[in-house]
Coordinates of C-alpha atoms in Angstrom, one line a residue:
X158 CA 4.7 -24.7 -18.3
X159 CA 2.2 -21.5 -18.1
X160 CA 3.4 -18.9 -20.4
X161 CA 4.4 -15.2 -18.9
X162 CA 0.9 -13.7 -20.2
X163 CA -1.3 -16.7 -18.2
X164 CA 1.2 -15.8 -15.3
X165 CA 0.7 -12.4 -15.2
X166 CA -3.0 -12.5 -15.7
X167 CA -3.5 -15.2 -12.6
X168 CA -1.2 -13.0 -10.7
X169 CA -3.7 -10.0 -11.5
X170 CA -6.8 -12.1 -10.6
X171 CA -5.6 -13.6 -7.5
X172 CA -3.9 -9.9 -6.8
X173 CA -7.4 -8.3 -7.2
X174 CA -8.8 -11.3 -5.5
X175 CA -6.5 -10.5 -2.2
X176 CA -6.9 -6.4 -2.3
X177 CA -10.4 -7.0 -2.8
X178 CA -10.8 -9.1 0.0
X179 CA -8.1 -7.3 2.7
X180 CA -10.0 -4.0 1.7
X181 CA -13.4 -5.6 2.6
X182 CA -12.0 -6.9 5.7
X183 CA -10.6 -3.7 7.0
X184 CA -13.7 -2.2 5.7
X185 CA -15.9 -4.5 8.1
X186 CA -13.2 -4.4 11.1
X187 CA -12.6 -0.7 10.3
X188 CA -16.3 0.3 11.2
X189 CA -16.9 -1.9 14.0
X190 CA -13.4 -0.3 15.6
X191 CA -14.1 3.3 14.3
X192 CA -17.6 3.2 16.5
X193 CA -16.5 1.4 19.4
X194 CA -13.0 3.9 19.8
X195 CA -12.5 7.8 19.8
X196 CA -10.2 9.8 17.3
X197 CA -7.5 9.8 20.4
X198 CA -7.5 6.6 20.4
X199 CA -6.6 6.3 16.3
X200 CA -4.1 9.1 17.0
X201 CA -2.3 7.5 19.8
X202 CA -1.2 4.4 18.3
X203 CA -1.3 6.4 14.5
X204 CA 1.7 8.1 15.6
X205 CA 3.6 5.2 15.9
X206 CA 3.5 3.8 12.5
X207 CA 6.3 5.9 11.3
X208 CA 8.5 4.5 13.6
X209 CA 7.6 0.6 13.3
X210 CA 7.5 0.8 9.5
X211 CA 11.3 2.4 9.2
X212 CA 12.6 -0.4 11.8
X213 CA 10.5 -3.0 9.5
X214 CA 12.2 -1.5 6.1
X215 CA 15.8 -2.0 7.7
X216 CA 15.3 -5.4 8.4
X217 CA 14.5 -6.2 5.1
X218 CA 17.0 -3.7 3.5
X219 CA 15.6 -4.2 0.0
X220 CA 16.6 -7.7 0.1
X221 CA 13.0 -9.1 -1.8
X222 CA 13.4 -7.2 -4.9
X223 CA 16.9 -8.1 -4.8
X224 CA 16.3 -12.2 -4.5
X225 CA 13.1 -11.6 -7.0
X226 CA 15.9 -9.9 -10.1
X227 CA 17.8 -12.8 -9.5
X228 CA 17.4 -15.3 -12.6
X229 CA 18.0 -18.5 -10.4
X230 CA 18.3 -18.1 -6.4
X231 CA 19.9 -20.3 -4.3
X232 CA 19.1 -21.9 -0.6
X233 CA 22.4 -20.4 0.5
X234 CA 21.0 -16.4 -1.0
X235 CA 17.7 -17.2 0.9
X236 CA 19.6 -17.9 3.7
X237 CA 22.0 -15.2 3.9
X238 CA 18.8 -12.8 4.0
X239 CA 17.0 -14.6 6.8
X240 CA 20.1 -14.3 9.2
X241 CA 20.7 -10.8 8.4
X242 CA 16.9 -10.2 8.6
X243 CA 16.8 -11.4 12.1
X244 CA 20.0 -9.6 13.2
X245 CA 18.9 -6.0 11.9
X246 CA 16.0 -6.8 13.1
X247 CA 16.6 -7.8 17.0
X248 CA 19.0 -4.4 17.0
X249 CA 16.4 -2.5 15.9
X250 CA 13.8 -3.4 18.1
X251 CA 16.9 -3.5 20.7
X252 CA 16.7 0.7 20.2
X253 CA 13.4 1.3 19.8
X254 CA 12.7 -0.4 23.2
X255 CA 15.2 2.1 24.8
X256 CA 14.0 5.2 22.6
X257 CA 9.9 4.8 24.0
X258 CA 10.7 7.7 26.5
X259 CA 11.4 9.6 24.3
X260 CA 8.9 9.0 21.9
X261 CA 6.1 9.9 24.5
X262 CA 7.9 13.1 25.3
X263 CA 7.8 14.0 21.9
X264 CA 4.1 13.3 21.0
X265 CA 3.6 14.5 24.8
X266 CA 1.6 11.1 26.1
X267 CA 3.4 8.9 28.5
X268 CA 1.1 6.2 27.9
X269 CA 3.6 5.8 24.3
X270 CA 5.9 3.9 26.6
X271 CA 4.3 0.8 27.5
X272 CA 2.3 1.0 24.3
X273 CA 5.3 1.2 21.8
X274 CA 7.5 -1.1 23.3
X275 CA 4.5 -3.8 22.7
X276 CA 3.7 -2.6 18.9
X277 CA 7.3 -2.6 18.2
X278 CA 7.1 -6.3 18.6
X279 CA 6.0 -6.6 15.2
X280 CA 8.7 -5.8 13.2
X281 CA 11.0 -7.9 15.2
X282 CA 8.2 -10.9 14.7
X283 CA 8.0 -9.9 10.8
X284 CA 12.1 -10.9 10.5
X285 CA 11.5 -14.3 10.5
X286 CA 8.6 -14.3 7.5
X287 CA 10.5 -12.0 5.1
X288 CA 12.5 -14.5 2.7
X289 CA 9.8 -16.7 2.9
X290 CA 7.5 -13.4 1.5
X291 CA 10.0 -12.9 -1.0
X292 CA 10.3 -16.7 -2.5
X293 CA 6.7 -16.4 -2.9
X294 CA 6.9 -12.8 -4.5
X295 CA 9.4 -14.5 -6.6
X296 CA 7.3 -17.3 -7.8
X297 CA 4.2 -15.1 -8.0
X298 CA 2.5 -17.0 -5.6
X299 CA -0.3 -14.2 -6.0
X300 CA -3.2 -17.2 -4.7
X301 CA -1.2 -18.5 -1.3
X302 CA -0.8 -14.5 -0.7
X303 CA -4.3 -13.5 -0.9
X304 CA -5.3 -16.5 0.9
X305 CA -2.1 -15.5 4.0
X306 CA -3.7 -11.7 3.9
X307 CA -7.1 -13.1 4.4
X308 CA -6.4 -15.4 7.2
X309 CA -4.5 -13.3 8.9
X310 CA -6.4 -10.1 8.8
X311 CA -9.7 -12.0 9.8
X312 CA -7.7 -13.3 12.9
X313 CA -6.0 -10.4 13.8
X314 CA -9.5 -8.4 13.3
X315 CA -11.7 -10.3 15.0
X316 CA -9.2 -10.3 18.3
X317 CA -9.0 -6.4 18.2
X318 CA -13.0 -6.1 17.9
X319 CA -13.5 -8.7 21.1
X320 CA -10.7 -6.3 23.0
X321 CA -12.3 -3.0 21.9
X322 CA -15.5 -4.8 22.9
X323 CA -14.1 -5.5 26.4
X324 CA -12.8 -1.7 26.5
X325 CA -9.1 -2.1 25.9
X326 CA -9.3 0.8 23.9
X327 CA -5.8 1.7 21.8
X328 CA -4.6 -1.4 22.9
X329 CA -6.9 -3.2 21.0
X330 CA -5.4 -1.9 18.0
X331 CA -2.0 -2.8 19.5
X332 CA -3.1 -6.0 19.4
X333 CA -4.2 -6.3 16.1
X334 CA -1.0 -5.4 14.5
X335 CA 1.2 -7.2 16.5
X336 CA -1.4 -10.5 15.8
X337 CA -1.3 -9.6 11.6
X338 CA 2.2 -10.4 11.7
X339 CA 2.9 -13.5 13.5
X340 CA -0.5 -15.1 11.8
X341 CA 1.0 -14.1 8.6
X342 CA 4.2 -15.5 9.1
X343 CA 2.8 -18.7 10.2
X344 CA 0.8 -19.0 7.0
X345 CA 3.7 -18.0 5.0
X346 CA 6.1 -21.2 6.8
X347 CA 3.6 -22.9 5.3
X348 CA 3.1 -22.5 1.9
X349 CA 6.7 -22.4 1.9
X350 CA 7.7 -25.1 4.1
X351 CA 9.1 -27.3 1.2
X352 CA 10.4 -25.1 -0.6
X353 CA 13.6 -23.8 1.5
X354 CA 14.9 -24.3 4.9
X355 CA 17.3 -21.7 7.0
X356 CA 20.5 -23.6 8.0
X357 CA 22.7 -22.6 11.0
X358 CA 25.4 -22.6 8.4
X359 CA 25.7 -18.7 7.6
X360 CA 27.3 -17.2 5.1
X361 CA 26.3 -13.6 4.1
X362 CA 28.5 -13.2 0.9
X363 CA 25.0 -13.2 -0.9
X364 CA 23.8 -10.2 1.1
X365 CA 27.6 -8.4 0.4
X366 CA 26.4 -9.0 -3.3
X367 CA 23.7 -7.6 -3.5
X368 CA 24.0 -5.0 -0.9
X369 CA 24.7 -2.0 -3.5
X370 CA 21.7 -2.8 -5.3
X371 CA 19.4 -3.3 -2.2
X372 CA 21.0 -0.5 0.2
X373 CA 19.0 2.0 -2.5
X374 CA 16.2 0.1 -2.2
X375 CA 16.6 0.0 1.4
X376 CA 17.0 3.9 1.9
X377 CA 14.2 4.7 -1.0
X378 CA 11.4 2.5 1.2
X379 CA 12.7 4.5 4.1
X380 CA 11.5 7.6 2.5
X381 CA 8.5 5.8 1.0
X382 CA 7.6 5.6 4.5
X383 CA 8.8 9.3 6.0
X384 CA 6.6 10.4 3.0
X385 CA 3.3 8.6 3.4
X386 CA 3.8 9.1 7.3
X387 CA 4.9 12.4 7.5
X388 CA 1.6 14.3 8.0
X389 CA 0.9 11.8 10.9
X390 CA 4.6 12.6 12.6
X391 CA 3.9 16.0 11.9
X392 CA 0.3 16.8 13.3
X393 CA 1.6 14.7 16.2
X394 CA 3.3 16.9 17.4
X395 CA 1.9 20.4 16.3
X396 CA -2.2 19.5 17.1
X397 CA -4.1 17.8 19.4
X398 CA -4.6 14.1 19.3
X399 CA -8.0 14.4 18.4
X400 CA -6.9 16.4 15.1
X401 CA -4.5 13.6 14.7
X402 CA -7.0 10.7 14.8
X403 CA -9.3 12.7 12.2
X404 CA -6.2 12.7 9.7
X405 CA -5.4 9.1 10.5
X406 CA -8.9 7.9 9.7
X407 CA -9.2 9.6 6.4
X408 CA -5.7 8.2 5.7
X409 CA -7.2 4.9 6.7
X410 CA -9.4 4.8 4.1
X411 CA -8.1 6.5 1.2
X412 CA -5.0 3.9 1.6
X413 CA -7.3 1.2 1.4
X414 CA -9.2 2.0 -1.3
X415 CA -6.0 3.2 -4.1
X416 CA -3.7 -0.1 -2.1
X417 CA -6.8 -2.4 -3.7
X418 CA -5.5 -1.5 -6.9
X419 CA -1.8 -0.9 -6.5
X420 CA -1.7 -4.3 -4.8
X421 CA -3.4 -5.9 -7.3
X422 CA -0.2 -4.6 -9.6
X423 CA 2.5 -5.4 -7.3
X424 CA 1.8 -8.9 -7.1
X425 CA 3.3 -8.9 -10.6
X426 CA 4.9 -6.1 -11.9
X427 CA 8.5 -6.3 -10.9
X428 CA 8.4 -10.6 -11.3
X429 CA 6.9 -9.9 -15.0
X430 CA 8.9 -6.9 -15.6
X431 CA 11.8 -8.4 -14.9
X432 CA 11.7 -11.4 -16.9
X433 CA 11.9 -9.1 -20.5
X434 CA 14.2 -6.8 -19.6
X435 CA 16.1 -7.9 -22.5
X436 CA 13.3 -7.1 -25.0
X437 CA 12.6 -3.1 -25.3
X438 CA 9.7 -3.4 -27.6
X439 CA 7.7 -6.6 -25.2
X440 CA 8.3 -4.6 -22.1
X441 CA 6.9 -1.0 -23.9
X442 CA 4.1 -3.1 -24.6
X443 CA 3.9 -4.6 -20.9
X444 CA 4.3 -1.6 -18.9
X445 CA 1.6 0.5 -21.2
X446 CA -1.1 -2.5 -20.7
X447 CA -0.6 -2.0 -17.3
X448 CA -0.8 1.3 -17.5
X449 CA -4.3 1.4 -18.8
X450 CA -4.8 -1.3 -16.7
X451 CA -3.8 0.8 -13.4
X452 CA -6.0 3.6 -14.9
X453 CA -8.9 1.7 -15.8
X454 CA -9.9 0.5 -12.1
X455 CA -7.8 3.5 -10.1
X456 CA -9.9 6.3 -11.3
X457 CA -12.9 5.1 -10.7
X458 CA -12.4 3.6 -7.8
X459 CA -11.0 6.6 -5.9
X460 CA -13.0 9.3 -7.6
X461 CA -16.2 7.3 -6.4
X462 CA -14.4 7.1 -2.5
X463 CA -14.4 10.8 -3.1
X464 CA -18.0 11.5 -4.1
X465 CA -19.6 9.3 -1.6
X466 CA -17.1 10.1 1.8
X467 CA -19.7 11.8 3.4
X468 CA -22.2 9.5 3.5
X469 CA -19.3 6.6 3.6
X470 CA -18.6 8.3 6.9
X471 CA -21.7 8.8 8.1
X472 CA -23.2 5.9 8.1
X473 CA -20.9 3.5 8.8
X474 CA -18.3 4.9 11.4
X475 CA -21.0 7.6 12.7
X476 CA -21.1 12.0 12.7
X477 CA -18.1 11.8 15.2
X478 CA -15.9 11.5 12.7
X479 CA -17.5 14.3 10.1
X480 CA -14.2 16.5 10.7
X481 CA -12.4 13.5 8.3
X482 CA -14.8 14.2 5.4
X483 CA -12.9 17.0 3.4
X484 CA -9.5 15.7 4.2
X485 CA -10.4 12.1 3.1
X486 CA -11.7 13.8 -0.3
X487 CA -8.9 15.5 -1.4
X488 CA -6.7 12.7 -0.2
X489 CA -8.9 10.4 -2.7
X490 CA -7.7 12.9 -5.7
X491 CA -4.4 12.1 -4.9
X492 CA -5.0 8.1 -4.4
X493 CA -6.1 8.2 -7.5
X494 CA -2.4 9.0 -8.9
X495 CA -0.6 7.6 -6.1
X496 CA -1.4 4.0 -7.9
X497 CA 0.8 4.6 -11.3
X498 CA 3.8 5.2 -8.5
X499 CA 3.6 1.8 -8.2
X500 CA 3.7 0.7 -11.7
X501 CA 6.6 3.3 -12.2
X502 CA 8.7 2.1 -9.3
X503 CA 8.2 -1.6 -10.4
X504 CA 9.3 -0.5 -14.0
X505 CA 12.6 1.1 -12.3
X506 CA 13.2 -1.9 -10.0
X507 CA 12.8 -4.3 -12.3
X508 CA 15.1 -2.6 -15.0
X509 CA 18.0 -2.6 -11.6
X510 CA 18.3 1.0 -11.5
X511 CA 17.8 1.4 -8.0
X512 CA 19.6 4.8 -8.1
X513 CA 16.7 6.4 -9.9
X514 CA 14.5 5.2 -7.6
X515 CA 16.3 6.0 -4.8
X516 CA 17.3 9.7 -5.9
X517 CA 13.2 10.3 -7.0
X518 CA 11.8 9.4 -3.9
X519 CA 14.3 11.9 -2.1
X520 CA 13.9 14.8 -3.9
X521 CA 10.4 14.2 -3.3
X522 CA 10.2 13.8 0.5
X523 CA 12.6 17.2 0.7
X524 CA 10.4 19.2 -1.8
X525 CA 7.6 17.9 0.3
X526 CA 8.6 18.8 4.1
X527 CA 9.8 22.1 2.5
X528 CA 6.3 22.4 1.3
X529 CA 4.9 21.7 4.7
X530 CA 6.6 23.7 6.8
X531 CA 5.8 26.2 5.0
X532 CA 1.9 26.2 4.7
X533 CA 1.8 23.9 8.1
X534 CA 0.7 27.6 10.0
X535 CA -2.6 27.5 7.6
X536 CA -4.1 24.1 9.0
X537 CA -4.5 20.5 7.7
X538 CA -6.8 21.3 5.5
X539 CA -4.6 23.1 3.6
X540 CA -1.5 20.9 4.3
X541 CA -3.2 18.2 3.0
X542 CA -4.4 19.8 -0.4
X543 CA -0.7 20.9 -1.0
X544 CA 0.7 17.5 -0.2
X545 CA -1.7 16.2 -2.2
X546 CA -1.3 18.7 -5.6
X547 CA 2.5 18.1 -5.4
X548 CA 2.2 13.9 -4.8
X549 CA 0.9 14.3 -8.5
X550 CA 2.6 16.3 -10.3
X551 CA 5.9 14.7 -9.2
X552 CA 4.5 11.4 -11.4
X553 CA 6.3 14.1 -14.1
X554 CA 9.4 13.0 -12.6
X555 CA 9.1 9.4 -13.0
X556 CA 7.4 9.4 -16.6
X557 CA 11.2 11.3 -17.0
X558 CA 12.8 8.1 -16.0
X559 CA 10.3 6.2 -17.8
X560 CA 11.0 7.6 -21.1
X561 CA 14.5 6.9 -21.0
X562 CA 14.4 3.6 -19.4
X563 CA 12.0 2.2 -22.3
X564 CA 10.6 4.7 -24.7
X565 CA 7.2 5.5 -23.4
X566 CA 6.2 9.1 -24.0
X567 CA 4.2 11.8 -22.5
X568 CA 1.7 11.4 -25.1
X569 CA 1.9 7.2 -24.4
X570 CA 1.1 8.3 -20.7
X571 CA -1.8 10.6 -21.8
X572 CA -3.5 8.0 -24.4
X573 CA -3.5 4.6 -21.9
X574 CA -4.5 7.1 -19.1
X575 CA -6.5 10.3 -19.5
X576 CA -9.7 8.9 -21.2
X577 CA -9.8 7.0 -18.1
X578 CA -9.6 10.2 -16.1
X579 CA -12.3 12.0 -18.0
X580 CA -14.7 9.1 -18.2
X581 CA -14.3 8.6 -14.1
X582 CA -15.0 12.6 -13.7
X583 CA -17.4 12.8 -15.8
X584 CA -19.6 9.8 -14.4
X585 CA -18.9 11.5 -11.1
X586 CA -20.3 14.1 -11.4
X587 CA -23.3 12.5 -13.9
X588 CA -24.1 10.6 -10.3
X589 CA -24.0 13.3 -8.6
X590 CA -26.2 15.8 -9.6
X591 CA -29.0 12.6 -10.4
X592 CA -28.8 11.5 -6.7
X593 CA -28.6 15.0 -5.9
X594 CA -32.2 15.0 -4.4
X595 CA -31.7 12.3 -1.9
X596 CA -31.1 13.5 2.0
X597 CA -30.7 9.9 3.6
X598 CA -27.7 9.1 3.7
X599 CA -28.5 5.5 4.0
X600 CA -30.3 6.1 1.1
X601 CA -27.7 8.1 -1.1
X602 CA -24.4 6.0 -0.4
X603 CA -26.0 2.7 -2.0
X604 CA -27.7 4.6 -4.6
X605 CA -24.5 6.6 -5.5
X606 CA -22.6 3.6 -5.6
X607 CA -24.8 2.0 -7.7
X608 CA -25.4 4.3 -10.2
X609 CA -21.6 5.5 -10.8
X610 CA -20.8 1.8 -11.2
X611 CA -23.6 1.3 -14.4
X612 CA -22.6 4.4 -15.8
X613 CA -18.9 3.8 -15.9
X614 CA -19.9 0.4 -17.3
X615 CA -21.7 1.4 -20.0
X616 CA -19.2 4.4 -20.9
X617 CA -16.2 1.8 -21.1
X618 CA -18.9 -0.5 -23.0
X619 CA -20.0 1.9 -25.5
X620 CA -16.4 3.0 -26.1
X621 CA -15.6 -0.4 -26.2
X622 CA -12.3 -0.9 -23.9
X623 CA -10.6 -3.4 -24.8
X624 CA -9.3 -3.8 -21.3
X625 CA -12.8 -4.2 -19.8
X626 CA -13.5 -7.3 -22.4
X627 CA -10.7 -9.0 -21.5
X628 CA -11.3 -8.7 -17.9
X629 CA -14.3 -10.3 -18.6
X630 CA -13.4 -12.9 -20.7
X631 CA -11.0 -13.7 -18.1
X632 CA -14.0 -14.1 -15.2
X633 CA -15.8 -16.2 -17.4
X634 CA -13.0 -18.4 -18.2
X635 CA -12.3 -18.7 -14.2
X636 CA -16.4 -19.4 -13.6
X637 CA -15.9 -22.2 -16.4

């Protein structure tokens, strides 16, 4: 049997493994979409999300994390979830089918009928796959996920390049979606096919049991999603699409880059976390190696997407979309922060406080549509900075929670993470002013890239991090 720390380190790898590769994926598929559609076209179907991903979070009500802090799950718990799955989901897309009229009226295109009655699809496809994702969640299957996330994006991508090819426009990016979710499911049957079968014998007294843990789970990843979709919904309605696709793009990207590492995290923090609950000291220990983990490749990472978006944008999805350049830099600040939400929410989870996580993610949504009604009169731009300023210092909130749940402190929090900080800034802004001279930006995005990545090697080198030299003690056991 593989001990926990093997575990959890081949659930990092493979976790990296599958962030890294989605995120190079959508990279590719990204540019070849971005050139071939307009910014309406991102906005039009952008303003859907919202409503897709709330019918998708009903359906699966929580019900993963609740079969994952389960010691020892039975057939009939999987079971219980599938059939309840299903049913919330068939209502759901039941409504949403009706609702599409009202939806265009709303975001004043009447072309949102037809269109979201087709991407709804999705969610009511995902209700079959979702106890299968959560037995492998459970089992940190992190490989047979990386390699279901690669298939299926390179499927679903390549379809929704020949359609954008062919001139389909937003539908191309309809289609994509809607193809993402049945591949995955597919791949998902079968890495899982032995494993559990659904039985026409129902009985959903699992789901009443675990209902008051996972209802709070349930409404907090509603919120989750009203939050991170909010700006979307919002400029919908109050700017032009054009303005909308702009936002979506820079949104696009920034989630893409800080989701390479917070995915690499989820695939084990709640299964790991979970399993030492009982042991203060181990899981202090845990959660703060994960901490400086998280810190080590988030800062970096989205302080570089920051200093090289202009070029980024420029030469790969063309000048077009140069109006997304300042709002995808201050959105990369904030990535940059939004990654320890989900080391902190796994922490809660795990630990089965679901109230706490339910009651943080609310007060943060109302601060934050307070927040953005009020400064929505002085433009994105400046909606986006506040959004972005008060996304990090509500991490305050959770340390709170942190503290009492385990012990770690504020000063903990500062040692694992702020070196990290400072050494990312300050290589930043090293690069910077030495590529400084260089007007190509063919030229200056490699260079950049390059140069930020050997100075923030050498800093963590010279300082000698212990997290970098097990990283790569771990690479060269996996080459050998």
């Amino acid at each position: 049997m593989e001990s926990l720390k093997e575990k959890t380190a081949k659930g990092l790898f493979w976790g990296a493994m599958n962030s890294g590769t989605m995120q190079v994926l959508n990279l590719v598929f990204g540019i070849f979409l971005a050139r071939m559609l307009s910014p309406q076209d991102y906005g039009i179907v952008g303003v859907l999300s919202i409503f897709s991903l709330i019918a998708g979070n009903l359906q699966s009500s929580g019900f993963t994390q609740g079969l994952t802090n389960i010691k020892q799950p039975t057939a009939n718990d999987y079971n219980a979830v599938f059939w309840f799955n299903i049913t919330v989901g068939a209502a759901c897309y039941a409504i949403l089918f009706f609702a599409a009229p009202l939806i265009a009226w709303f975001f004043h295109s009447p072309e949102l009928v037809d269109l979201s009655r087709f991407v709804f699809l999705g969610f009511l496809i995902s209700a079959f796959g979702i106890t299968r994702n959560a037995i492998m969640f459970k089992n940190i299957m992190a490989r047979e996920r990386a390699i279901t996330g690669f298939v299926s994006l390179l499927l679903s991508g390549t379809c929704g390049i020949i359609l954008a090819w062919n001139g389909m426009a937003y539908w191309s990016l309809a289609w994509q979606s809607v193809l993402f979710v049945l591949i995955q499911n597919v791949c998902r049957y079968y890495y899982t096919r032995r494993m559990w079968r659904p039985s026409f014998k129902v009985d959903f007294s699992p789901v009443v049991r675990m209902f008051p843990f996972s209802v709070k789970i349930l409404v907090t990843t509603i919120i989750n999603t009203i939050n991170n979709n909010v700006l979307t919904f919002i400029f919908g309605n109050l700017f032009p699409m054009k303005a909308v696709g702009n936002f979506t793009q820079a949104m696009k990207w920034d989630t893409m880059a800080y989701t390479t590492i917070s995915g690499t995290i989820e695939q084990v923090a709640q299964p790991v976390l979970a399993q030492i609950t009982d042991d203060r000291d181990r899981e202090l220990r845990v959660f703060r190696k994960m901490l400086r983990f998280t810190a080590f490749l988030s800062f970096p990472a989205l302080f570089g997407m920051a200093l090289v978006s202009r070029e980024f944008i420029l030469v790969t999805i063309s000048d077009k979309w140069i109006d997304s350049v300042p709002l995808l830099q201050t959105l990369c600040i904030g990535g940059a922060f939004l990654t320890f939400y989900t080391l902190y929410q796994h922490l809660v989870i795990a630990s089965g406080r679901s109230g706490i996580y339910m009651w943080c993610n609310i007060g943060q949504i109302v601060i934050q549509i307070v927040l953005i009604l009020l400064f929505h009169s002085f433009g994105i731009k400046t909606m986006v900075i506040v959004y972005t300023v008060f996304t990090i210092l509500w991490l305050v909130v959770w340390q709170i929670n942190a503290k009492r749940l385990i012990g770690v402190t504020f000063a903990n929090v500062f040692a694992d993470t702020v070196p990290f900080m400072l050494s990312a800034a300050a290589v930043m802004a090293a690069t910077y002013f030495v590529t400084s001279f260089i007007e190509d930006p063919m030229i200056l995005l490699p260079s950049r890239i390059v140069v930020a990545a050997v100075l923030y090697f050498a800093v963590m080198k010279m300082a000698k991090v212990k997290i970098l030299d097990e990283c790569m003690a771990f690479i060269h056991k996996k080459r050998h």
